[in-house]
JSON list of C-alpha atoms in Angstrom, two decimals:
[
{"chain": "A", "resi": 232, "resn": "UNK", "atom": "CA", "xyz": [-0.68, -2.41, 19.91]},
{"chain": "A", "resi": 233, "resn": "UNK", "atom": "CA", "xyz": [-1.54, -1.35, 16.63]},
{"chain": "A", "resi": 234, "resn": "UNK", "atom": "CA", "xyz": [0.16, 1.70, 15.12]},
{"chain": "A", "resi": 235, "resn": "UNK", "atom": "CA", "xyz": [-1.52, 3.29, 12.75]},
{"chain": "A", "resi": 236, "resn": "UNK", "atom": "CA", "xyz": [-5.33, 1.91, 12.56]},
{"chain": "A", "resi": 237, "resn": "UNK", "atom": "CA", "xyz": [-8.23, 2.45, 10.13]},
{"chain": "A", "resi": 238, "resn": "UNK", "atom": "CA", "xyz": [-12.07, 1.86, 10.32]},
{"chain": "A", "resi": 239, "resn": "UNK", "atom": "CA", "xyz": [-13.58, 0.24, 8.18]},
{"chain": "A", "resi": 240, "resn": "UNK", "atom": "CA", "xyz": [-11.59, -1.56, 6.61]},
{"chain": "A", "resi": 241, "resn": "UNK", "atom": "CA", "xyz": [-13.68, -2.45, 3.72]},
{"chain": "A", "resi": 242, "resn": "UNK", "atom": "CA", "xyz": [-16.76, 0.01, 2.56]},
{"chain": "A", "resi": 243, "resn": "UNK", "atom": "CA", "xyz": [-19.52, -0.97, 0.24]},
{"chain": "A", "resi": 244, "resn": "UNK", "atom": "CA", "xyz": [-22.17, 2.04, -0.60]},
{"chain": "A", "resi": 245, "resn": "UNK", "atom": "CA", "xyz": [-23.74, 3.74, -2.92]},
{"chain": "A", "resi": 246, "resn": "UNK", "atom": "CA", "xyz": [-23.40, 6.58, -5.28]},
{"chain": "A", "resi": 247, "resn": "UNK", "atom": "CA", "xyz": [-24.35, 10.05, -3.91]},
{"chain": "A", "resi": 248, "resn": "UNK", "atom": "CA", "xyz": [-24.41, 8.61, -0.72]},
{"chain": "A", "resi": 249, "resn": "UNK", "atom": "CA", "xyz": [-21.97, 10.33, 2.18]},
{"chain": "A", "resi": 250, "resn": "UNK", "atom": "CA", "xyz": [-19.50, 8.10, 4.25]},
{"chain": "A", "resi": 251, "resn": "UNK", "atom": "CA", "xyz": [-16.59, 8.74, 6.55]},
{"chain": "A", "resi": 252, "resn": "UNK", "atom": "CA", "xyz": [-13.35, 6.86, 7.80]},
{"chain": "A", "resi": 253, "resn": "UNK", "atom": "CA", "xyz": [-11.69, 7.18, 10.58]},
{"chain": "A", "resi": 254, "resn": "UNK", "atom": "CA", "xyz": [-7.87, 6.88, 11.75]},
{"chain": "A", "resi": 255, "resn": "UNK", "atom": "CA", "xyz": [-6.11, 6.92, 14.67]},
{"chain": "A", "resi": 256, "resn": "UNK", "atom": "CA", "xyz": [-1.68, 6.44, 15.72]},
{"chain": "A", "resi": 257, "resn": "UNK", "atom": "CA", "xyz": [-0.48, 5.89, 18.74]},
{"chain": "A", "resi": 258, "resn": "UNK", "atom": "CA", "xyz": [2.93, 6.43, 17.62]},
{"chain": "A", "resi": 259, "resn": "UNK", "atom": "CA", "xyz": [2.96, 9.97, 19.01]},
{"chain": "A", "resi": 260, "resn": "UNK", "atom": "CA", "xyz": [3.88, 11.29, 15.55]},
{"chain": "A", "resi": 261, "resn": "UNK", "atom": "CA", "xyz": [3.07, 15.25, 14.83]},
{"chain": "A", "resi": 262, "resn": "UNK", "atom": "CA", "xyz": [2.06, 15.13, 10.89]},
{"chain": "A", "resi": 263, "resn": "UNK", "atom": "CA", "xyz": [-0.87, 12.68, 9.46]},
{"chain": "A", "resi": 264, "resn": "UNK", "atom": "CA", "xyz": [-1.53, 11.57, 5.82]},
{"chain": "A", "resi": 265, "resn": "UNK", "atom": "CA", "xyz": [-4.52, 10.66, 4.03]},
{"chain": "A", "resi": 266, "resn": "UNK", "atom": "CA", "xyz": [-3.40, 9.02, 0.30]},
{"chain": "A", "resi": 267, "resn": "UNK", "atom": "CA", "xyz": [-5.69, 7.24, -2.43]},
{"chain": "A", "resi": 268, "resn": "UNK", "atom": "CA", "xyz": [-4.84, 3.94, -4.49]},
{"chain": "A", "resi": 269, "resn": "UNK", "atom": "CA", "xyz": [-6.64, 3.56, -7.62]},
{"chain": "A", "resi": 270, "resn": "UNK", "atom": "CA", "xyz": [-7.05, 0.63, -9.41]},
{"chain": "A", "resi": 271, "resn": "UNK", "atom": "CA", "xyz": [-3.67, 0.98, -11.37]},
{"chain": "A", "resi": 272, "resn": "UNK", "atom": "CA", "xyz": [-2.13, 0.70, -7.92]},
{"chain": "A", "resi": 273, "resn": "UNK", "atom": "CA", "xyz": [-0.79, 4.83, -8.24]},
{"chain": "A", "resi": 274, "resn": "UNK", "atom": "CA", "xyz": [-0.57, 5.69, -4.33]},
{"chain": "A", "resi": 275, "resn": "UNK", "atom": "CA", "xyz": [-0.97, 9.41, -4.19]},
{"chain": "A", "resi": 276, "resn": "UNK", "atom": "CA", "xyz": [-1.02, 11.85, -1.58]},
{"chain": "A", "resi": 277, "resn": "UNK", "atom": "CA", "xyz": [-4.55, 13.95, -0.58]},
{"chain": "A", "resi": 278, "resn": "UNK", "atom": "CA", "xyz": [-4.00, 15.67, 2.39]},
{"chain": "A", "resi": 279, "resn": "UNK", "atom": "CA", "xyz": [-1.49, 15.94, 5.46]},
{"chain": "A", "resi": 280, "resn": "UNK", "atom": "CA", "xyz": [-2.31, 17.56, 8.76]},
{"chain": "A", "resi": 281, "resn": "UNK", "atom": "CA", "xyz": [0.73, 18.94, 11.40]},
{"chain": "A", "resi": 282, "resn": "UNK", "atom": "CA", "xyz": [-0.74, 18.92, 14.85]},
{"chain": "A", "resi": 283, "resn": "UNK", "atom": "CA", "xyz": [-4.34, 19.19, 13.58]},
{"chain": "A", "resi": 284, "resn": "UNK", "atom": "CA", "xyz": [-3.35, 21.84, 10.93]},
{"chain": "A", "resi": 285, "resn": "UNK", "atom": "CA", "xyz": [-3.76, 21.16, 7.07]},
{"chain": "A", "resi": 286, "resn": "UNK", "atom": "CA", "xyz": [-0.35, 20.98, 5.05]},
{"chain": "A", "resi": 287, "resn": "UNK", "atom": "CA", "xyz": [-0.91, 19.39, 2.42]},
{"chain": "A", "resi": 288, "resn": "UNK", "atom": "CA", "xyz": [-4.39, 19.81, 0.33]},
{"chain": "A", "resi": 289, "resn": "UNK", "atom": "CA", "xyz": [-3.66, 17.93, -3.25]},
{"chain": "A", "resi": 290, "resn": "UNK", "atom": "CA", "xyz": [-6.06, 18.48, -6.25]},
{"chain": "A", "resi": 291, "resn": "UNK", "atom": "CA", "xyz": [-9.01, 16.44, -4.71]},
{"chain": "A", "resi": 292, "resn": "UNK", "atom": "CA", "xyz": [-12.95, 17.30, -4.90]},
{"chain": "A", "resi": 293, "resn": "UNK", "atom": "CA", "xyz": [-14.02, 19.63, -2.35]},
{"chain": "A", "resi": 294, "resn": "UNK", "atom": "CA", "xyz": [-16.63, 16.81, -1.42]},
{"chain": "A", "resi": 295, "resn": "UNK", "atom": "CA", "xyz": [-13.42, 15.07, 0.42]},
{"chain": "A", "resi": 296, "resn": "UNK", "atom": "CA", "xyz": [-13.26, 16.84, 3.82]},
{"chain": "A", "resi": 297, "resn": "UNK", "atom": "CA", "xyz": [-10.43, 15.80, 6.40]},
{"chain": "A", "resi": 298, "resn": "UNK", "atom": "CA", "xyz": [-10.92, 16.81, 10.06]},
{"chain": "A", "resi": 299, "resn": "UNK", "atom": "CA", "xyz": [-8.14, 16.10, 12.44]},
{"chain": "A", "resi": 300, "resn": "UNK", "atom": "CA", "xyz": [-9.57, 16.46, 16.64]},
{"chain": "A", "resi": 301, "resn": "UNK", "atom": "CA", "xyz": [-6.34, 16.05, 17.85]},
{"chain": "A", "resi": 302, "resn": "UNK", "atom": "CA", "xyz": [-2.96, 15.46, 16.62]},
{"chain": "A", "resi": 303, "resn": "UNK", "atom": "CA", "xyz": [-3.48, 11.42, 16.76]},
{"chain": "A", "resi": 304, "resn": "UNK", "atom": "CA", "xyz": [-6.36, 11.34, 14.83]},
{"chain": "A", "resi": 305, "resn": "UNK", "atom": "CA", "xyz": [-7.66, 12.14, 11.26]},
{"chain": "A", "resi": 306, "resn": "UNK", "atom": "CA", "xyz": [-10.72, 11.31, 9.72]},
{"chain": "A", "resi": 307, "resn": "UNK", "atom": "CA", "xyz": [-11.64, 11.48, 5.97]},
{"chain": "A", "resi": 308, "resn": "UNK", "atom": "CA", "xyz": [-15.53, 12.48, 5.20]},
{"chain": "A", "resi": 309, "resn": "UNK", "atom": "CA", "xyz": [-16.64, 11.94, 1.36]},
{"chain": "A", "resi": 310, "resn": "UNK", "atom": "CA", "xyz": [-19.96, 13.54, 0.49]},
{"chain": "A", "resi": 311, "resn": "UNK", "atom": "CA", "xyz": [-21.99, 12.53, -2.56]},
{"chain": "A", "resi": 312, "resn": "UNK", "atom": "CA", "xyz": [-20.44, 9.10, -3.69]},
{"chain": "A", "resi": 313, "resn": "UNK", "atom": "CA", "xyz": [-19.03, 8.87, -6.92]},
{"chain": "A", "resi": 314, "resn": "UNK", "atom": "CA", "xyz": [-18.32, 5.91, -9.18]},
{"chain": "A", "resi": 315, "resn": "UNK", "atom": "CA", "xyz": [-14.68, 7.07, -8.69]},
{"chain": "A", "resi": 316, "resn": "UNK", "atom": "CA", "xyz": [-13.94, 7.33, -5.25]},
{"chain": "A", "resi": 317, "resn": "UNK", "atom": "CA", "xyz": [-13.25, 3.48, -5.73]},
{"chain": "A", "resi": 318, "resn": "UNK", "atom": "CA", "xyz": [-10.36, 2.73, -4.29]},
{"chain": "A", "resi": 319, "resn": "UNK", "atom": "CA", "xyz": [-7.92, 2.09, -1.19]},
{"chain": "A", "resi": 320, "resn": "UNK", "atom": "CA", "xyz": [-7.54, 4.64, 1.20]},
{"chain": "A", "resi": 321, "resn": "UNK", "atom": "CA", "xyz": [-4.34, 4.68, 3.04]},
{"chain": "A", "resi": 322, "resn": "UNK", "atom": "CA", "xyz": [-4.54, 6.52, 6.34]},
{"chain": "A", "resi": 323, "resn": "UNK", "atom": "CA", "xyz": [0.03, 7.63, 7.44]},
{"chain": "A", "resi": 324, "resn": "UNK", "atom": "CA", "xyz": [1.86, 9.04, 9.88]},
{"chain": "A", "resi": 325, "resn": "UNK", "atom": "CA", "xyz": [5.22, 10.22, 10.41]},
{"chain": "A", "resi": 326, "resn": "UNK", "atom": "CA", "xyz": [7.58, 12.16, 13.13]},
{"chain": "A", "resi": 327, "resn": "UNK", "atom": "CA", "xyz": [7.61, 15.41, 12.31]},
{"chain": "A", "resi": 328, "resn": "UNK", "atom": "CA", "xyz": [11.44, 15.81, 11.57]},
{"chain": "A", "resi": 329, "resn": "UNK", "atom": "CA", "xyz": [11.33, 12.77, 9.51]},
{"chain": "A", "resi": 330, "resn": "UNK", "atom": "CA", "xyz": [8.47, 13.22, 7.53]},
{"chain": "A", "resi": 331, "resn": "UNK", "atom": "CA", "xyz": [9.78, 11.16, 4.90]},
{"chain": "A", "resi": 332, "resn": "UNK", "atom": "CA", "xyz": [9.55, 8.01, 6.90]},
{"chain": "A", "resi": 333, "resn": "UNK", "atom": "CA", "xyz": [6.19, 7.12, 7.08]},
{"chain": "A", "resi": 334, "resn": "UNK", "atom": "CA", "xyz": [3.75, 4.72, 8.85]},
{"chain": "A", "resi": 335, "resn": "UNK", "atom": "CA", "xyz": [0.80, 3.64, 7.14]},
{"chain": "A", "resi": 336, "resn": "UNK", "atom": "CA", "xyz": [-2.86, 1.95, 8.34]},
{"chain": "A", "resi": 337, "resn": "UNK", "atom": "CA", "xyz": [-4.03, -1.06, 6.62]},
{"chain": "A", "resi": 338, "resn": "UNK", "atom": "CA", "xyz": [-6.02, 0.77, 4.38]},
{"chain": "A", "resi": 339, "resn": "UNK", "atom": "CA", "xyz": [-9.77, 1.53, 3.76]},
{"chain": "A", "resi": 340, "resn": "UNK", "atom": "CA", "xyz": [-11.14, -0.76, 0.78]},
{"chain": "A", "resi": 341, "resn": "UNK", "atom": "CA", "xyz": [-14.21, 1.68, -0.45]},
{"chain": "A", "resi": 342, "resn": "UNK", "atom": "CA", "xyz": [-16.13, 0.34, -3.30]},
{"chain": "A", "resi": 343, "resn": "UNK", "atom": "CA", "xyz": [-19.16, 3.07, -4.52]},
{"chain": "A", "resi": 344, "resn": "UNK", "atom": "CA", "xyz": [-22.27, 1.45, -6.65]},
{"chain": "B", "resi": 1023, "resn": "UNK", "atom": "CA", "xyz": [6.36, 12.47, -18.19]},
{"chain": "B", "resi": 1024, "resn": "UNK", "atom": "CA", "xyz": [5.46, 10.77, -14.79]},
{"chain": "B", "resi": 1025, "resn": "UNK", "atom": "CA", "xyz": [7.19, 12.05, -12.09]},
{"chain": "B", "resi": 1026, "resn": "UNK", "atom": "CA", "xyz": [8.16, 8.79, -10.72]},
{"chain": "B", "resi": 1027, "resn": "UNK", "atom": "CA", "xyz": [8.57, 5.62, -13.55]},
{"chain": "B", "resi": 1028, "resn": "UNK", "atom": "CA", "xyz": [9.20, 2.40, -12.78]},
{"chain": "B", "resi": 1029, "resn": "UNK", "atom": "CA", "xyz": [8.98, -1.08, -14.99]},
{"chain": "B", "resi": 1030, "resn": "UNK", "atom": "CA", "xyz": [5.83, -2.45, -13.58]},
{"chain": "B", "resi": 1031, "resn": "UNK", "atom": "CA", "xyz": [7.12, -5.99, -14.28]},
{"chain": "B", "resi": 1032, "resn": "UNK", "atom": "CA", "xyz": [5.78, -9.07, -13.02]},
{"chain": "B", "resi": 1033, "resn": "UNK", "atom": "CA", "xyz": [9.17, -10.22, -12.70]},
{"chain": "B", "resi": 1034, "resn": "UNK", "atom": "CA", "xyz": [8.93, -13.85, -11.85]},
{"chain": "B", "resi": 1035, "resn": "UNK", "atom": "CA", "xyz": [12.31, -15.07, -10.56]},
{"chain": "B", "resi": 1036, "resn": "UNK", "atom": "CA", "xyz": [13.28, -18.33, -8.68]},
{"chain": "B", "resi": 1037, "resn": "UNK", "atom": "CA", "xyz": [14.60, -18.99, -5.36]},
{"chain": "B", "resi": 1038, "resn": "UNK", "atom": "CA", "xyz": [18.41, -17.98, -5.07]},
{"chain": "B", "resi": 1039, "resn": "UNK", "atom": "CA", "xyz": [18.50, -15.28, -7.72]},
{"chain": "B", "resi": 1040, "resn": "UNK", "atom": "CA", "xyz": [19.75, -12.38, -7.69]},
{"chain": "B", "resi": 1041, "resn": "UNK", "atom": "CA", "xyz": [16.76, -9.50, -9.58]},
{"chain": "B", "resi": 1042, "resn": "UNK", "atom": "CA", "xyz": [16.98, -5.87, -9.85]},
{"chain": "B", "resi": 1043, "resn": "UNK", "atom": "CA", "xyz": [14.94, -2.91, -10.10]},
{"chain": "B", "resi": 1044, "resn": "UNK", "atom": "CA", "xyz": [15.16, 0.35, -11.42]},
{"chain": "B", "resi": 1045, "resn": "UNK", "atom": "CA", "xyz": [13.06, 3.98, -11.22]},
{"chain": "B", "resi": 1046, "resn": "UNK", "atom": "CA", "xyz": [13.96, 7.29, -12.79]},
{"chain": "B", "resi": 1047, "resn": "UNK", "atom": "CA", "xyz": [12.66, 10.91, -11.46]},
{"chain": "B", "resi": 1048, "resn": "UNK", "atom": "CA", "xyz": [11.55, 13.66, -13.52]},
{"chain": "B", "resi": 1049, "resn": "UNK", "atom": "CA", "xyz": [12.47, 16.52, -10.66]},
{"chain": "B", "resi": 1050, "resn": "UNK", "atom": "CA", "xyz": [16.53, 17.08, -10.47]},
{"chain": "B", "resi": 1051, "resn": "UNK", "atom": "CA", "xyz": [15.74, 18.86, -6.71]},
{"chain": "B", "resi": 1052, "resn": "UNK", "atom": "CA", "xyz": [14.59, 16.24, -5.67]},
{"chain": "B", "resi": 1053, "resn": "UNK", "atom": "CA", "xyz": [16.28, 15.66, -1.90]},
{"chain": "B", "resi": 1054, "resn": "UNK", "atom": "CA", "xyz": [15.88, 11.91, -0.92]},
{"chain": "B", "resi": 1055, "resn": "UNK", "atom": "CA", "xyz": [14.62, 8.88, -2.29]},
{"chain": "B", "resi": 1056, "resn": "UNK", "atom": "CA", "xyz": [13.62, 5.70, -0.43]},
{"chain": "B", "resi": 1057, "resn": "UNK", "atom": "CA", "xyz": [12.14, 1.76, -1.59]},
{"chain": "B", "resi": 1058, "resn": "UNK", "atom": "CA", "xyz": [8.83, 0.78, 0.37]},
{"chain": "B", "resi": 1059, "resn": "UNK", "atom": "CA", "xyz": [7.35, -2.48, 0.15]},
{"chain": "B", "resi": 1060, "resn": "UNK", "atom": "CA", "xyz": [4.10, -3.51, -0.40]},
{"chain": "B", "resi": 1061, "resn": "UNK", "atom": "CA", "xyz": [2.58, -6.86, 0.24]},
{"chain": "B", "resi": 1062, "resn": "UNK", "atom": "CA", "xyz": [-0.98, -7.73, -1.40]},
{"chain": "B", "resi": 1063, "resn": "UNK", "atom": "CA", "xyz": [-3.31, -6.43, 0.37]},
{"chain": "B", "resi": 1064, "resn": "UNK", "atom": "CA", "xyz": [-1.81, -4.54, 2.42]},
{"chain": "B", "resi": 1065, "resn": "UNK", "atom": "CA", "xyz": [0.06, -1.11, 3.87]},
{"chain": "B", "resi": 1066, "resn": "UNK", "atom": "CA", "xyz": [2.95, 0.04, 2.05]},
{"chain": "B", "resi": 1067, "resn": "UNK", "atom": "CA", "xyz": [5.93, -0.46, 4.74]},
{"chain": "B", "resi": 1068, "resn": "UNK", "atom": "CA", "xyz": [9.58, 1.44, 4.62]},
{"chain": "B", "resi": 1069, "resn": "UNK", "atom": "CA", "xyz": [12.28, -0.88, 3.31]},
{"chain": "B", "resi": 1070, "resn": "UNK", "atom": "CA", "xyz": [15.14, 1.34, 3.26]},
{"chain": "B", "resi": 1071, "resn": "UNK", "atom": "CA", "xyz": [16.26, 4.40, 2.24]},
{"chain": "B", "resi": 1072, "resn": "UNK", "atom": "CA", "xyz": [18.38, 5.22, -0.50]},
{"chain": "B", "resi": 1073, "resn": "UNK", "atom": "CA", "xyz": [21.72, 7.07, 0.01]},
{"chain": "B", "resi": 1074, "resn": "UNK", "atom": "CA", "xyz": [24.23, 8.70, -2.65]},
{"chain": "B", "resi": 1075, "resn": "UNK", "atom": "CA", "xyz": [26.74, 6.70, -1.49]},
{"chain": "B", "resi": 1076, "resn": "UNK", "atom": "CA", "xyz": [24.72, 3.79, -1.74]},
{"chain": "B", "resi": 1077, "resn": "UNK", "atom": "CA", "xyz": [23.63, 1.37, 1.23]},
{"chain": "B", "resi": 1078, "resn": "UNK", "atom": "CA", "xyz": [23.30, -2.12, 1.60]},
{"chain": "B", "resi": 1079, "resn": "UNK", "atom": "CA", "xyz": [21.14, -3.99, 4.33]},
{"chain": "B", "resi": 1080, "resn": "UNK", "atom": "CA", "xyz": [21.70, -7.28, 4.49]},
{"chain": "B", "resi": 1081, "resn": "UNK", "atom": "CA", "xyz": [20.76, -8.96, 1.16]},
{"chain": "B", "resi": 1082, "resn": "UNK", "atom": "CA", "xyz": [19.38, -5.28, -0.31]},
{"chain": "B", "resi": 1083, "resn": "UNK", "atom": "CA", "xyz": [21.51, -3.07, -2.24]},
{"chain": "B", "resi": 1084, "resn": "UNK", "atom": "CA", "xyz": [19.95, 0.69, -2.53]},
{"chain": "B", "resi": 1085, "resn": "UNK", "atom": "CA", "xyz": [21.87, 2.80, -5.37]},
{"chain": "B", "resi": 1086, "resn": "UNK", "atom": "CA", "xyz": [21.43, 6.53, -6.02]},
{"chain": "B", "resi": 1087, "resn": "UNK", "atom": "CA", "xyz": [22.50, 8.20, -9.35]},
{"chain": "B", "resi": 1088, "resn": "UNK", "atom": "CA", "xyz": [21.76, 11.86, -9.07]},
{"chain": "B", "resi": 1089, "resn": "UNK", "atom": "CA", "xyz": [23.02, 12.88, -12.17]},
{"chain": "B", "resi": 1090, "resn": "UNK", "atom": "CA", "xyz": [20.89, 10.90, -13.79]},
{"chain": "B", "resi": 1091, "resn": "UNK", "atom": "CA", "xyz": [17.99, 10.84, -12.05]},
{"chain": "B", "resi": 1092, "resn": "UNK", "atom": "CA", "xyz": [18.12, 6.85, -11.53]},
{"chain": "B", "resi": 1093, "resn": "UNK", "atom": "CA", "xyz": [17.94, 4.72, -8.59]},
{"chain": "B", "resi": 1094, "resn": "UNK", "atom": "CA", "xyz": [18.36, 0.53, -8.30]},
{"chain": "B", "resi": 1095, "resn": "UNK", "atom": "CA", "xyz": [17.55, -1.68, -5.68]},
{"chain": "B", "resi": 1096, "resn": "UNK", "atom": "CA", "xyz": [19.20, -5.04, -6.11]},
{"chain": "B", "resi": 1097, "resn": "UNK", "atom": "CA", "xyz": [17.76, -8.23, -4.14]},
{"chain": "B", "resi": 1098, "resn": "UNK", "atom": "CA", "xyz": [20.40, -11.40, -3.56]},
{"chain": "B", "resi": 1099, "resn": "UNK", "atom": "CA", "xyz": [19.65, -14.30, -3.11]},
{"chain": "B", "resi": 1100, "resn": "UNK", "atom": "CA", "xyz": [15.39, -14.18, -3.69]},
{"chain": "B", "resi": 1101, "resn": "UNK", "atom": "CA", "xyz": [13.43, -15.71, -0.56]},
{"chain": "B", "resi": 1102, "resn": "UNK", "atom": "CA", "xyz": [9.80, -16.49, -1.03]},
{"chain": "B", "resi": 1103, "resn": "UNK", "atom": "CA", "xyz": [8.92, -14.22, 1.18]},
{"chain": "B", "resi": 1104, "resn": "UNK", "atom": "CA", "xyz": [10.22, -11.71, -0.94]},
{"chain": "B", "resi": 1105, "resn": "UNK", "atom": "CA", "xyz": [7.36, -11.80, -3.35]},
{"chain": "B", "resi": 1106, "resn": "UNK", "atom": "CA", "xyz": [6.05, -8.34, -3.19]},
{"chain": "B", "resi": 1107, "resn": "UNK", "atom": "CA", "xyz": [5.59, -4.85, -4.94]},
{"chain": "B", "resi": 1108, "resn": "UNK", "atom": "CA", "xyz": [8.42, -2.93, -4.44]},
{"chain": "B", "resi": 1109, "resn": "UNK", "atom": "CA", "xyz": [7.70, 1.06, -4.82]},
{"chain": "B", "resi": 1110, "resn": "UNK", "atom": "CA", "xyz": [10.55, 3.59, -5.52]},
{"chain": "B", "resi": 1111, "resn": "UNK", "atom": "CA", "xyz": [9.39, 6.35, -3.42]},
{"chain": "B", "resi": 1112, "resn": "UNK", "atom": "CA", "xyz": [11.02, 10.28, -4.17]},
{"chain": "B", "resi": 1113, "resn": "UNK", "atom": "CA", "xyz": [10.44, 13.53, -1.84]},
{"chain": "B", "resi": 1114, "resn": "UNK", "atom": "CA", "xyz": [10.28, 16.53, -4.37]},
{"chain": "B", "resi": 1115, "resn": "UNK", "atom": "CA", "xyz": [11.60, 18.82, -1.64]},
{"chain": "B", "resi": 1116, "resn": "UNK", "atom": "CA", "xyz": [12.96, 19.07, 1.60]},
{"chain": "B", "resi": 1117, "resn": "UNK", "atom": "CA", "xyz": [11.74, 21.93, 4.18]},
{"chain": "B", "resi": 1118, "resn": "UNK", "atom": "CA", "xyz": [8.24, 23.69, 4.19]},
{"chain": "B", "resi": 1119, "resn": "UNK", "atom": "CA", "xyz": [5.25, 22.58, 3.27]},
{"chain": "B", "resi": 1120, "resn": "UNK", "atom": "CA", "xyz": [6.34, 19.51, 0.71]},
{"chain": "B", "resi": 1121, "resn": "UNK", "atom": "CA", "xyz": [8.73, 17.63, 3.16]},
{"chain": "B", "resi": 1122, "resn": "UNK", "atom": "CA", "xyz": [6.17, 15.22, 3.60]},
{"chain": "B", "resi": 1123, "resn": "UNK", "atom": "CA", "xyz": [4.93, 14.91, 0.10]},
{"chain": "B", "resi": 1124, "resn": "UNK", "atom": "CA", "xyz": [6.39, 11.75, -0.89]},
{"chain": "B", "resi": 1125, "resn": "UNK", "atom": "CA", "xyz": [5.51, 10.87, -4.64]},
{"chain": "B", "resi": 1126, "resn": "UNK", "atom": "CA", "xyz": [4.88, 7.43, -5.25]},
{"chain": "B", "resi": 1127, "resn": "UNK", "atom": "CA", "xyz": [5.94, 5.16, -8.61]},
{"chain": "B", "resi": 1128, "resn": "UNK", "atom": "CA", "xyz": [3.68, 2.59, -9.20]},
{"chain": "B", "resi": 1129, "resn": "UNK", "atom": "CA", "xyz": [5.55, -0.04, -7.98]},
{"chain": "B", "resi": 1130, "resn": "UNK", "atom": "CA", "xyz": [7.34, -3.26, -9.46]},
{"chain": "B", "resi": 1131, "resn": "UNK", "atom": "CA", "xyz": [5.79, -6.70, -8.80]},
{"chain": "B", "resi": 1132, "resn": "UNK", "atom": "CA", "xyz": [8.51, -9.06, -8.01]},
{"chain": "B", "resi": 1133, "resn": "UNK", "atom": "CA", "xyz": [6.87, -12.77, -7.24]},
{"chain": "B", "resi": 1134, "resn": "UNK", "atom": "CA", "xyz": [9.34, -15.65, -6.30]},
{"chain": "B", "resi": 1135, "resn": "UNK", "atom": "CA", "xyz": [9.14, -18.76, -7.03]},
{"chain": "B", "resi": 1136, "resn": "UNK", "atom": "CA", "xyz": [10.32, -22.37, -5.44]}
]
């Protein structure tokens, strides 16, 4: 009965190589979240979708690509590995008329050589 | 300036005791403000939101100060289980396409001790 779910959870490539990871809620919420933690432990915010359309596109490297199939899923694809992209990936979700209180996945521990 | 400080800490505090933290915000429109908790390892999780008037649930106290850009969240009586990292959360905006944009301080590791 998990909520908000992440695979994998942990993520151990290469530079320059290209990985995905995938979420999925069954909380029926509307608006998804993708965020990065870095090593200093900064959560920020990369992209949000609405009902499979993109909100939300922060500053981030056109080699991150989010695709969203349906409104309960949103996957993050990262193309050409860099040193980094180290870091925790946090998939969220939230209701749509209170997108402030989000849900987050257990995270996504990616570590690039 | 960040747009979201908070004292990083440790602060290591023993069972029974009362510890507080604070966070300031750099945007004055910002709309609402909220405490998450994050255990190691793992998801950040709501703890409460943080009201003008101030809230209270059960032994958290939330504060708001508007005017000065400053919010507190007191703990009574430390449990063990509190041990955590405790991140003062803002929204910049409310409405359109930043409702959801919650910005993120970088938290405030609190570890309790027997």
């Amino acid at each position: 009965d998990t909520a908000v779910s992440q695979t994998p959870k942990y993520l151990v490539t290469q530079m320059g190589n290209d990985k995905s990871i995938k979420c999925e809620q069954n909380l029926g919420h509307d608006t998804m979240y993708w965020y990065k933690q870095d090593s200093k432990k900064f959560l920020k915010i990369m992209f949000s979708y609405n009902n499979k359309e993109l909100i939300i596109n922060e500053t981030v490297p056109n080699r991150f690509s989010p695709k969203s199939p349906d409104k309960a899923h949103l996957n993050l694809h990262i193309n050409s590995l860099e040193l980094g992209d180290s870091a925790v990936y946090f998939c969220a979700s939230s209701p749509l008329r209170r997108q402030e209180t989000q849900y987050f996945g257990p995270g996504t521990r990616l570590l690039v050589l | 300036r960040k747009e979201v400080e908070q004292d990083p800490g440790p602060f290591n505090v023993p069972e029974g005791a009362t510890v507080a933290f604070n966070c300031t915000y750099s945007n004055s429109a910002s709309q609402s403000f909220f405490w998450y908790r994050q255990d190691c390892r793992k998801e950040p999780k709501l703890l409460m939101s943080v009201y003008s008037s101030g809230n209270e649930d059960g032994r958290f106290t939330a504060q708001l100060n508007r005017a000065s850009q400053y919010i507190s969240l007191l703990i009574r009586d430390s449990k063990l289980s509190d041990s955590a990292t405790y991140l003062c959360v803002v929204n910049p905006r409310a409405g359109g396409t930043s409702y959801g944009k919650l910005t993120f301080g970088q938290g405030t590791i609190l570890t309790v001790h027997p």
